[in-house]
């Protein structure tokens, strides 16, 4: 975390990491390492989110941890938030926006009511892949008291589709074996996502 923090530049953001690092977040447009901008919303927002989670873990372990993320959050809002659309774009002044990027923005306390609504239903946002769904669901649970219905419906739609297609294990992406020029993996650990959220809701959270 300190290493990434040290990379914050004069614009208040962490620029993309140079080779041999791969600036990959998920298999969608603008998030798989191909970007014309040196600044990525997901990298910066995910860094802040990770800092906040690590800070909480350290608190529970009676350890000290403190990186001031207020300036980078301010820079994220300044550079990525589109006030007319109410959403965050993947690059500064860009047009492309994703569910994952906006979920991370909500998770660190940025965005507004329009951001939350866009996360659930806007065709403007590139849908998240299966592996990233927990960030979408957690962002909604954080700021939307009616998120449970959306999450259950979304799980039934995506995982139900795989079952209807004859899957006996859950896939890497919703395209199944046809993904990546017919090299899609058909068994991945995020198959446990439905069980995790069903248990959260069963326990009344």
mmCIF file of N, CA and C in Angstrom, residues 49 100 103-104 107 119 128-142 151 154-155 159 189-194 196-197 200:
data_model
loop_
_atom_site.group_PDB
_atom_site.id
_atom_site.type_symbol
_atom_site.label_atom_id
_atom_site.label_comp_id
_atom_site.label_asym_id
_atom_site.label_seq_id
_atom_site.Cartn_x
_atom_site.Cartn_y
_atom_site.Cartn_z
ATOM 1 N N UNK A 49 -10.283 2.113 -1.543
ATOM 2 C CA UNK A 49 -11.106 1.091 -0.895
ATOM 3 C C UNK A 49 -10.235 0.110 -0.119
ATOM 4 N N UNK A 100 -18.295 -1.609 -12.612
ATOM 5 C CA UNK A 100 -17.249 -1.825 -11.617
ATOM 6 C C UNK A 100 -16.646 -0.505 -11.139
ATOM 7 N N UNK A 103 -19.114 1.228 -8.938
ATOM 8 C CA UNK A 103 -19.263 0.521 -7.667
ATOM 9 C C UNK A 103 -18.146 0.915 -6.708
ATOM 10 N N UNK A 104 -16.918 0.951 -7.207
ATOM 11 C CA UNK A 104 -15.799 1.356 -6.351
ATOM 12 C C UNK A 104 -15.967 2.797 -5.875
ATOM 13 N N UNK A 107 -18.365 2.694 -3.077
ATOM 14 C CA UNK A 107 -17.783 2.022 -1.910
ATOM 15 C C UNK A 107 -16.861 2.932 -1.106
ATOM 16 N N UNK A 119 -26.001 2.206 -11.380
ATOM 17 C CA UNK A 119 -25.370 0.917 -11.098
ATOM 18 C C UNK A 119 -26.354 -0.227 -11.292
ATOM 19 N N UNK A 128 -20.546 -5.466 -15.266
ATOM 20 C CA UNK A 128 -19.424 -6.155 -14.626
ATOM 21 C C UNK A 128 -19.428 -7.628 -15.004
ATOM 22 N N UNK A 129 -18.252 -8.220 -15.041
ATOM 23 C CA UNK A 129 -18.154 -9.659 -15.262
ATOM 24 C C UNK A 129 -18.457 -10.398 -13.962
ATOM 25 N N UNK A 130 -18.633 -11.695 -14.056
ATOM 26 C CA UNK A 130 -19.053 -12.490 -12.903
ATOM 27 C C UNK A 130 -18.126 -12.318 -11.705
ATOM 28 N N UNK A 131 -16.829 -12.247 -11.940
ATOM 29 C CA UNK A 131 -15.871 -12.188 -10.831
ATOM 30 C C UNK A 131 -15.999 -10.917 -10.010
ATOM 31 N N UNK A 132 -16.509 -9.847 -10.623
ATOM 32 C CA UNK A 132 -16.569 -8.550 -9.960
ATOM 33 C C UNK A 132 -17.932 -8.252 -9.325
ATOM 34 N N UNK A 133 -18.871 -9.174 -9.434
ATOM 35 C CA UNK A 133 -20.216 -8.935 -8.906
ATOM 36 C C UNK A 133 -20.243 -8.581 -7.421
ATOM 37 N N UNK A 134 -19.387 -9.165 -6.560
ATOM 38 C CA UNK A 134 -19.448 -8.782 -5.144
ATOM 39 C C UNK A 134 -19.250 -7.291 -4.900
ATOM 40 N N UNK A 135 -18.413 -6.637 -5.708
ATOM 41 C CA UNK A 135 -18.223 -5.200 -5.528
ATOM 42 C C UNK A 135 -19.496 -4.431 -5.902
ATOM 43 N N UNK A 136 -20.201 -4.913 -6.929
ATOM 44 C CA UNK A 136 -21.465 -4.271 -7.308
ATOM 45 C C UNK A 136 -22.486 -4.454 -6.192
ATOM 46 N N UNK A 137 -22.629 -5.677 -5.728
ATOM 47 C CA UNK A 137 -23.616 -5.973 -4.699
ATOM 48 C C UNK A 137 -23.296 -5.243 -3.392
ATOM 49 N N UNK A 138 -22.027 -5.246 -2.993
ATOM 50 C CA UNK A 138 -21.656 -4.588 -1.735
ATOM 51 C C UNK A 138 -21.869 -3.078 -1.808
ATOM 52 N N UNK A 139 -21.599 -2.490 -2.960
ATOM 53 C CA UNK A 139 -21.825 -1.055 -3.123
ATOM 54 C C UNK A 139 -23.303 -0.721 -2.964
ATOM 55 N N UNK A 140 -24.152 -1.549 -3.544
ATOM 56 C CA UNK A 140 -25.590 -1.307 -3.434
ATOM 57 C C UNK A 140 -26.089 -1.539 -2.011
ATOM 58 N N UNK A 141 -25.588 -2.566 -1.364
ATOM 59 C CA UNK A 141 -25.999 -2.824 0.020
ATOM 60 C C UNK A 141 -25.586 -1.689 0.946
ATOM 61 N N UNK A 142 -24.514 -1.007 0.583
ATOM 62 C CA UNK A 142 -24.021 0.095 1.400
ATOM 63 C C UNK A 142 -24.919 1.321 1.333
ATOM 64 N N UNK A 151 -30.271 -7.687 -6.066
ATOM 65 C CA UNK A 151 -29.175 -8.664 -6.015
ATOM 66 C C UNK A 151 -29.698 -10.075 -6.254
ATOM 67 N N UNK A 154 -30.625 -10.437 -9.855
ATOM 68 C CA UNK A 154 -29.445 -10.475 -10.712
ATOM 69 C C UNK A 154 -28.758 -11.837 -10.632
ATOM 70 N N UNK A 155 -28.676 -12.392 -9.430
ATOM 71 C CA UNK A 155 -28.087 -13.723 -9.262
ATOM 72 C C UNK A 155 -28.916 -14.770 -10.005
ATOM 73 N N UNK A 159 -26.809 -16.661 -12.878
ATOM 74 C CA UNK A 159 -26.485 -18.051 -12.548
ATOM 75 C C UNK A 159 -27.556 -19.004 -13.056
ATOM 76 N N UNK A 189 -13.930 -19.946 -8.975
ATOM 77 C CA UNK A 189 -14.273 -19.839 -7.555
ATOM 78 C C UNK A 189 -15.430 -18.923 -7.255
ATOM 79 N N UNK A 190 -15.722 -17.992 -8.175
ATOM 80 C CA UNK A 190 -16.861 -17.118 -7.876
ATOM 81 C C UNK A 190 -18.200 -17.829 -8.067
ATOM 82 N N UNK A 191 -18.151 -19.141 -8.272
ATOM 83 C CA UNK A 191 -19.390 -19.920 -8.235
ATOM 84 C C UNK A 191 -20.028 -19.848 -6.847
ATOM 85 N N UNK A 192 -19.244 -19.453 -5.824
ATOM 86 C CA UNK A 192 -19.769 -19.388 -4.451
ATOM 87 C C UNK A 192 -20.524 -18.099 -4.161
ATOM 88 N N UNK A 193 -20.539 -17.165 -5.104
ATOM 89 C CA UNK A 193 -21.180 -15.869 -4.858
ATOM 90 C C UNK A 193 -22.643 -16.005 -4.426
ATOM 91 N N UNK A 194 -23.477 -16.801 -5.115
ATOM 92 C CA UNK A 194 -24.872 -16.905 -4.666
ATOM 93 C C UNK A 194 -24.999 -17.400 -3.230
ATOM 94 N N UNK A 196 -22.926 -17.111 -0.768
ATOM 95 C CA UNK A 196 -22.490 -16.055 0.150
ATOM 96 C C UNK A 196 -23.607 -15.040 0.397
ATOM 97 N N UNK A 197 -24.232 -14.559 -0.673
ATOM 98 C CA UNK A 197 -25.274 -13.542 -0.490
ATOM 99 C C UNK A 197 -26.576 -14.134 0.036
ATOM 100 N N UNK A 200 -26.094 -14.120 3.691
ATOM 101 C CA UNK A 200 -26.215 -12.762 4.245
ATOM 102 C C UNK A 200 -27.681 -12.407 4.445
#
